[in-house]
């Protein structure tokens, strides 16, 4: 027996908020701000976006580890934030997130045609998310009404470990019976999500404008001038650079052309991470 690299993609593993739904990734960020506010801790939207892509408990822990936020907590409670405090904030976060996730559940323009293209190319559709299962079930149900039904869904708390590790992506590989991780492409708008795909041995595509790094809703994005878009592309490409995605695209609407390019490279024997 000998190893033979796959000749074409078999699956796309897609993120949710900022990738397929919720242009600008507002549902989680605004709720982090509200959850911290219930403890009289001020948190800006930009601060809330910082660790985006991680599981939500880990996201809150990361926020509490940031010196400026830890200082606010210590000023309010006369002690640094502990894991028990993180859990208390998370327990405030969860009902707020469940109650409000529907307000930011619209599919990103171009998502359905892009997914249809991938299915026509023979790809199965798996998904991962930083959302826990309680929230994920609401998001999945709303997406189904809008016409999006992936083949598999892995929530942040379905497994012992999550992003930036490979576990969620690999759970999709197993569930979808994919023969080789190199036949998968991971699509995400966050650094932990791209690292998830890279650590799983997959092709990776980072999305610049629909998610966390731009942080604008779709009308505000559409109002940007060409020069403003170019400036944001340069800035966001720099933010993605440390995790080395195979491709960068503006939104999921640009994904079909990238899928075709990856398939062409695979037909020549190329594998993920080869440049």
Short mmCIF file of C-alpha atoms in Angstrom, two decimals:
data_model
loop_
_atom_site.label_atom_id
_atom_site.label_comp_id
_atom_site.label_asym_id
_atom_site.label_seq_id
_atom_site.Cartn_x
_atom_site.Cartn_y
_atom_site.Cartn_z
CA UNK A 1 0.00 0.00 0.00
CA UNK A 2 1.09 3.58 -0.58
CA UNK A 3 -0.38 7.00 0.11
CA UNK A 4 -2.17 8.76 -2.72
CA UNK A 5 -3.36 12.31 -2.17
CA UNK A 6 -7.05 12.92 -2.94
CA UNK A 7 -7.72 14.35 -6.40
CA UNK A 8 -10.62 16.62 -5.42
CA UNK A 9 -12.45 18.08 -2.44
CA UNK A 10 -14.99 15.90 -0.68
CA UNK A 11 -16.26 18.28 2.05
CA UNK A 12 -16.44 21.89 3.13
CA UNK A 13 -16.41 22.56 6.88
CA UNK A 14 -18.09 25.93 7.41
CA UNK A 15 -18.22 28.22 10.40
CA UNK A 16 -21.57 29.83 11.27
CA UNK A 17 -21.65 33.43 12.57
CA UNK A 18 -19.71 35.74 10.25
CA UNK A 19 -19.31 33.02 7.64
CA UNK A 20 -22.77 31.75 6.64
CA UNK A 21 -25.09 33.75 8.92
CA UNK A 22 -24.97 37.06 10.83
CA UNK A 23 -22.99 39.43 8.59
CA UNK A 24 -20.60 41.25 10.90
CA UNK A 25 -20.86 38.59 13.62
CA UNK A 26 -22.98 40.73 15.93
CA UNK A 27 -24.99 38.10 17.83
CA UNK A 28 -22.16 36.94 20.12
CA UNK A 29 -20.26 40.23 20.49
CA UNK A 30 -23.18 42.34 21.71
CA UNK A 31 -24.21 39.67 24.19
CA UNK A 32 -20.70 39.56 25.69
CA UNK A 33 -21.01 43.29 26.32
CA UNK A 34 -24.43 42.82 27.96
CA UNK A 35 -23.28 39.87 30.08
CA UNK A 36 -20.27 41.78 31.47
CA UNK A 37 -22.51 44.80 32.09
CA UNK A 38 -24.68 42.74 34.47
CA UNK A 39 -21.57 42.58 36.70
CA UNK A 40 -20.95 46.33 36.28
CA UNK A 41 -17.92 45.63 34.08
CA UNK A 42 -17.63 47.81 30.99
CA UNK A 43 -16.67 45.99 27.80
CA UNK A 44 -16.42 47.54 24.34
CA UNK A 45 -17.52 45.78 21.15
CA UNK A 46 -13.93 45.80 19.92
CA UNK A 47 -12.76 44.14 23.14
CA UNK A 48 -15.56 41.58 22.91
CA UNK A 49 -14.49 40.66 19.38
CA UNK A 50 -10.88 39.95 20.36
CA UNK A 51 -10.97 36.17 21.02
CA UNK A 52 -13.83 35.47 18.57
CA UNK A 53 -13.96 31.94 17.26
CA UNK A 54 -13.24 30.23 20.57
CA UNK A 55 -15.88 28.42 22.63
CA UNK A 56 -17.84 30.96 24.66
CA UNK A 57 -16.56 29.98 28.13
CA UNK A 58 -12.98 30.08 26.81
CA UNK A 59 -13.79 33.39 25.10
CA UNK A 60 -14.88 34.90 28.43
CA UNK A 61 -11.81 33.47 30.19
CA UNK A 62 -9.61 35.05 27.53
CA UNK A 63 -11.35 38.40 27.98
CA UNK A 64 -10.90 38.23 31.75
CA UNK A 65 -7.19 37.51 31.25
CA UNK A 66 -6.69 40.76 29.36
CA UNK A 67 -4.99 43.23 31.75
CA UNK A 68 -7.34 46.17 31.15
CA UNK A 69 -10.47 44.05 31.68
CA UNK A 70 -8.99 42.23 34.68
CA UNK A 71 -8.19 45.65 36.19
CA UNK A 72 -11.82 46.76 35.83
CA UNK A 73 -12.97 43.55 37.47
CA UNK A 74 -10.51 43.96 40.32
CA UNK A 75 -11.56 47.58 40.83
CA UNK A 76 -15.19 46.43 41.10
CA UNK A 77 -14.70 43.28 43.23
CA UNK A 78 -11.28 43.81 44.88
CA UNK A 79 -9.89 40.53 43.42
CA UNK A 80 -8.86 39.18 40.04
CA UNK A 81 -11.46 37.22 38.05
CA UNK A 82 -11.41 33.48 38.84
CA UNK A 83 -12.73 30.54 36.84
CA UNK A 84 -15.82 30.66 39.06
CA UNK A 85 -16.35 34.29 37.99
CA UNK A 86 -15.94 33.27 34.34
CA UNK A 87 -18.60 30.60 34.86
CA UNK A 88 -20.91 33.15 36.50
CA UNK A 89 -20.53 35.51 33.51
CA UNK A 90 -21.05 32.58 31.12
CA UNK A 91 -24.27 31.67 32.96
CA UNK A 92 -25.50 35.24 32.42
CA UNK A 93 -24.35 35.10 28.79
CA UNK A 94 -26.21 31.91 27.85
CA UNK A 95 -29.87 32.98 28.35
CA UNK A 96 -29.14 36.36 26.79
CA UNK A 97 -27.57 34.64 23.76
CA UNK A 98 -30.45 32.18 23.35
CA UNK A 99 -33.00 34.99 23.60
CA UNK A 100 -31.24 37.24 21.10
CA UNK A 101 -29.53 34.99 18.55
CA UNK A 102 -32.55 35.14 16.25
CA UNK A 103 -32.06 38.89 15.79
CA UNK A 104 -28.83 38.19 13.90
CA UNK A 105 -29.64 34.95 12.09
CA UNK A 106 -30.02 36.11 8.48
CA UNK A 107 -28.00 34.23 5.89
CA UNK A 108 -25.07 36.18 4.45
CA UNK A 109 -25.79 37.29 0.86
CA UNK A 110 -24.37 34.77 -1.58
CA UNK A 111 -24.28 31.92 0.95
CA UNK A 112 -26.96 29.75 -0.63
CA UNK A 113 -25.57 29.96 -4.21
CA UNK A 114 -22.05 29.21 -2.88
CA UNK A 115 -23.28 26.17 -0.96
CA UNK A 116 -25.27 25.01 -4.00
CA UNK A 117 -22.07 25.24 -6.09
CA UNK A 118 -20.21 23.12 -3.56
CA UNK A 119 -22.93 20.49 -3.51
CA UNK A 120 -22.93 20.39 -7.31
CA UNK A 121 -19.17 19.80 -7.11
CA UNK A 122 -19.86 16.77 -4.91
CA UNK A 123 -18.94 18.27 -1.54
CA UNK A 124 -20.63 17.37 1.73
CA UNK A 125 -21.24 20.29 4.09
CA UNK A 126 -20.08 20.08 7.69
CA UNK A 127 -20.06 22.87 10.26
CA UNK A 128 -18.31 23.96 13.44
CA UNK A 129 -18.98 26.88 15.77
CA UNK A 130 -17.98 28.63 18.96
CA UNK A 131 -21.64 28.45 19.97
CA UNK A 132 -22.62 25.86 22.60
CA UNK A 133 -25.29 23.30 21.67
CA UNK A 134 -28.16 25.18 23.35
CA UNK A 135 -27.53 28.19 21.11
CA UNK A 136 -26.50 26.16 18.08
CA UNK A 137 -29.84 24.34 17.93
CA UNK A 138 -31.63 27.70 17.61
CA UNK A 139 -29.25 28.89 14.90
CA UNK A 140 -29.62 25.63 12.94
CA UNK A 141 -33.41 25.77 13.09
CA UNK A 142 -33.51 29.37 11.85
CA UNK A 143 -31.06 28.59 9.04
CA UNK A 144 -33.21 25.64 7.92
CA UNK A 145 -36.19 27.96 7.52
CA UNK A 146 -34.00 30.18 5.33
CA UNK A 147 -32.97 27.21 3.18
CA UNK A 148 -29.61 26.17 4.66
CA UNK A 149 -29.32 22.61 5.99
CA UNK A 150 -25.76 21.32 6.39
CA UNK A 151 -25.02 17.62 6.60
CA UNK A 152 -23.48 17.80 10.07
CA UNK A 153 -23.21 20.29 12.94
CA UNK A 154 -20.64 20.27 15.76
CA UNK A 155 -21.18 22.73 18.63
CA UNK A 156 -18.44 24.06 20.90
CA UNK A 157 -19.46 21.92 23.89
CA UNK A 158 -20.04 18.67 21.98
CA UNK A 159 -16.38 17.72 22.54
CA UNK A 160 -13.87 18.07 25.40
CA UNK A 161 -11.70 20.49 23.39
CA UNK A 162 -12.46 23.02 20.68
CA UNK A 163 -10.80 25.70 18.62
CA UNK A 164 -8.03 26.42 17.84
CA UNK A 165 -7.49 22.66 18.07
CA UNK A 166 -8.73 20.27 15.35
CA UNK A 167 -11.34 18.27 17.28
CA UNK A 168 -14.51 19.88 15.90
CA UNK A 169 -13.29 19.77 12.32
CA UNK A 170 -12.19 16.16 12.70
CA UNK A 171 -15.56 15.21 14.21
CA UNK A 172 -17.07 16.32 10.89
CA UNK A 173 -14.59 14.18 8.97
CA UNK A 174 -15.70 11.12 10.95
CA UNK A 175 -19.44 11.87 10.76
CA UNK A 176 -19.33 12.60 7.04
CA UNK A 177 -17.14 9.52 6.34
CA UNK A 178 -14.49 11.55 4.51
CA UNK A 179 -11.54 9.47 3.39
CA UNK A 180 -8.77 12.05 3.85
CA UNK A 181 -8.54 15.33 5.75
CA UNK A 182 -6.71 16.78 2.74
CA UNK A 183 -10.02 16.47 0.85
CA UNK A 184 -11.65 19.05 3.15
CA UNK A 185 -11.67 22.84 3.12
CA UNK A 186 -12.30 24.80 6.33
CA UNK A 187 -13.92 28.23 5.84
CA UNK A 188 -13.96 30.75 8.70
CA UNK A 189 -13.78 34.44 9.55
CA UNK A 190 -11.65 34.01 12.71
CA UNK A 191 -8.07 33.08 13.53
CA UNK A 192 -9.04 30.18 15.85
CA UNK A 193 -11.27 28.81 13.07
CA UNK A 194 -8.46 28.91 10.51
CA UNK A 195 -6.07 27.30 13.01
CA UNK A 196 -8.70 24.61 13.57
CA UNK A 197 -8.61 23.76 9.87
CA UNK A 198 -4.83 23.94 9.59
CA UNK A 199 -4.29 21.72 12.63
CA UNK A 200 -6.76 19.23 11.12
CA UNK A 201 -4.71 19.08 7.89
CA UNK A 202 -7.35 20.78 5.73
CA UNK A 203 -7.33 23.50 3.09
CA UNK A 204 -8.31 26.80 4.69
CA UNK A 205 -10.11 29.93 3.47
CA UNK A 206 -10.30 33.07 5.60
CA UNK A 207 -13.17 35.50 5.05
CA UNK A 208 -12.30 39.18 5.32
CA UNK A 209 -15.48 41.21 5.35
CA UNK A 210 -18.48 39.19 6.58
CA UNK A 211 -17.24 38.55 10.06
CA UNK A 212 -15.29 39.69 13.02
CA UNK A 213 -12.40 41.64 11.49
CA UNK A 214 -14.51 44.19 9.63
CA UNK A 215 -17.38 44.16 12.13
CA UNK A 216 -19.89 46.00 9.93
CA UNK A 217 -23.41 44.97 8.99
CA UNK A 218 -24.16 44.34 5.32
CA UNK A 219 -25.57 47.80 4.46
CA UNK A 220 -22.53 49.47 6.04
CA UNK A 221 -20.23 47.12 4.12
CA UNK A 222 -21.99 47.94 0.86
CA UNK A 223 -21.54 51.66 1.55
CA UNK A 224 -17.73 51.38 1.66
CA UNK A 225 -15.89 52.97 -1.26
CA UNK A 226 -13.42 50.96 -3.37
CA UNK A 227 -10.49 52.70 -1.70
CA UNK A 228 -11.91 51.96 1.75
CA UNK A 229 -12.36 48.29 0.78
CA UNK A 230 -8.75 48.13 -0.43
CA UNK A 231 -7.52 49.64 2.83
CA UNK A 232 -9.53 47.13 4.89
CA UNK A 233 -8.31 44.23 2.72
CA UNK A 234 -4.69 45.19 3.41
CA UNK A 235 -5.35 45.51 7.15
CA UNK A 236 -7.31 42.26 7.46
CA UNK A 237 -4.88 40.27 5.31
CA UNK A 238 -2.22 41.32 7.79
CA UNK A 239 -4.32 40.06 10.68
CA UNK A 240 -4.79 36.68 8.97
CA UNK A 241 -1.12 36.37 7.98
CA UNK A 242 0.14 34.67 11.19
CA UNK A 243 -2.23 31.68 10.72
CA UNK A 244 -1.39 31.32 7.00
CA UNK A 245 -4.72 30.44 5.37
CA UNK A 246 -4.41 28.91 1.89
CA UNK A 247 -6.80 31.52 0.50
CA UNK A 248 -8.48 34.77 1.53
CA UNK A 249 -11.86 35.87 0.16
CA UNK A 250 -14.11 38.84 0.83
CA UNK A 251 -17.22 36.77 1.71
CA UNK A 252 -18.64 33.30 1.16
CA UNK A 253 -20.05 34.59 -2.16
CA UNK A 254 -16.47 34.36 -3.51
CA UNK A 255 -16.01 30.76 -2.43
CA UNK A 256 -17.08 28.91 -5.63
CA UNK A 257 -14.10 30.21 -7.61
CA UNK A 258 -11.75 29.20 -4.80
CA UNK A 259 -13.27 25.71 -4.63
CA UNK A 260 -12.58 25.33 -8.35
CA UNK A 261 -8.98 26.53 -7.89
CA UNK A 262 -8.38 24.09 -5.02
CA UNK A 263 -9.78 21.21 -7.08
CA UNK A 264 -7.48 22.17 -9.96
CA UNK A 265 -4.47 22.18 -7.62
CA UNK A 266 -5.48 18.84 -6.10
CA UNK A 267 -5.74 17.34 -9.58
CA UNK A 268 -2.07 18.32 -10.00
CA UNK A 269 -1.19 16.50 -6.79
CA UNK A 270 -0.97 19.52 -4.49
CA UNK A 271 -1.98 19.31 -0.82
CA UNK A 272 -3.10 21.81 1.86
CA UNK A 273 -0.47 24.32 2.91
CA UNK A 274 1.59 23.97 -0.27
CA UNK A 275 2.28 27.35 -1.84
#
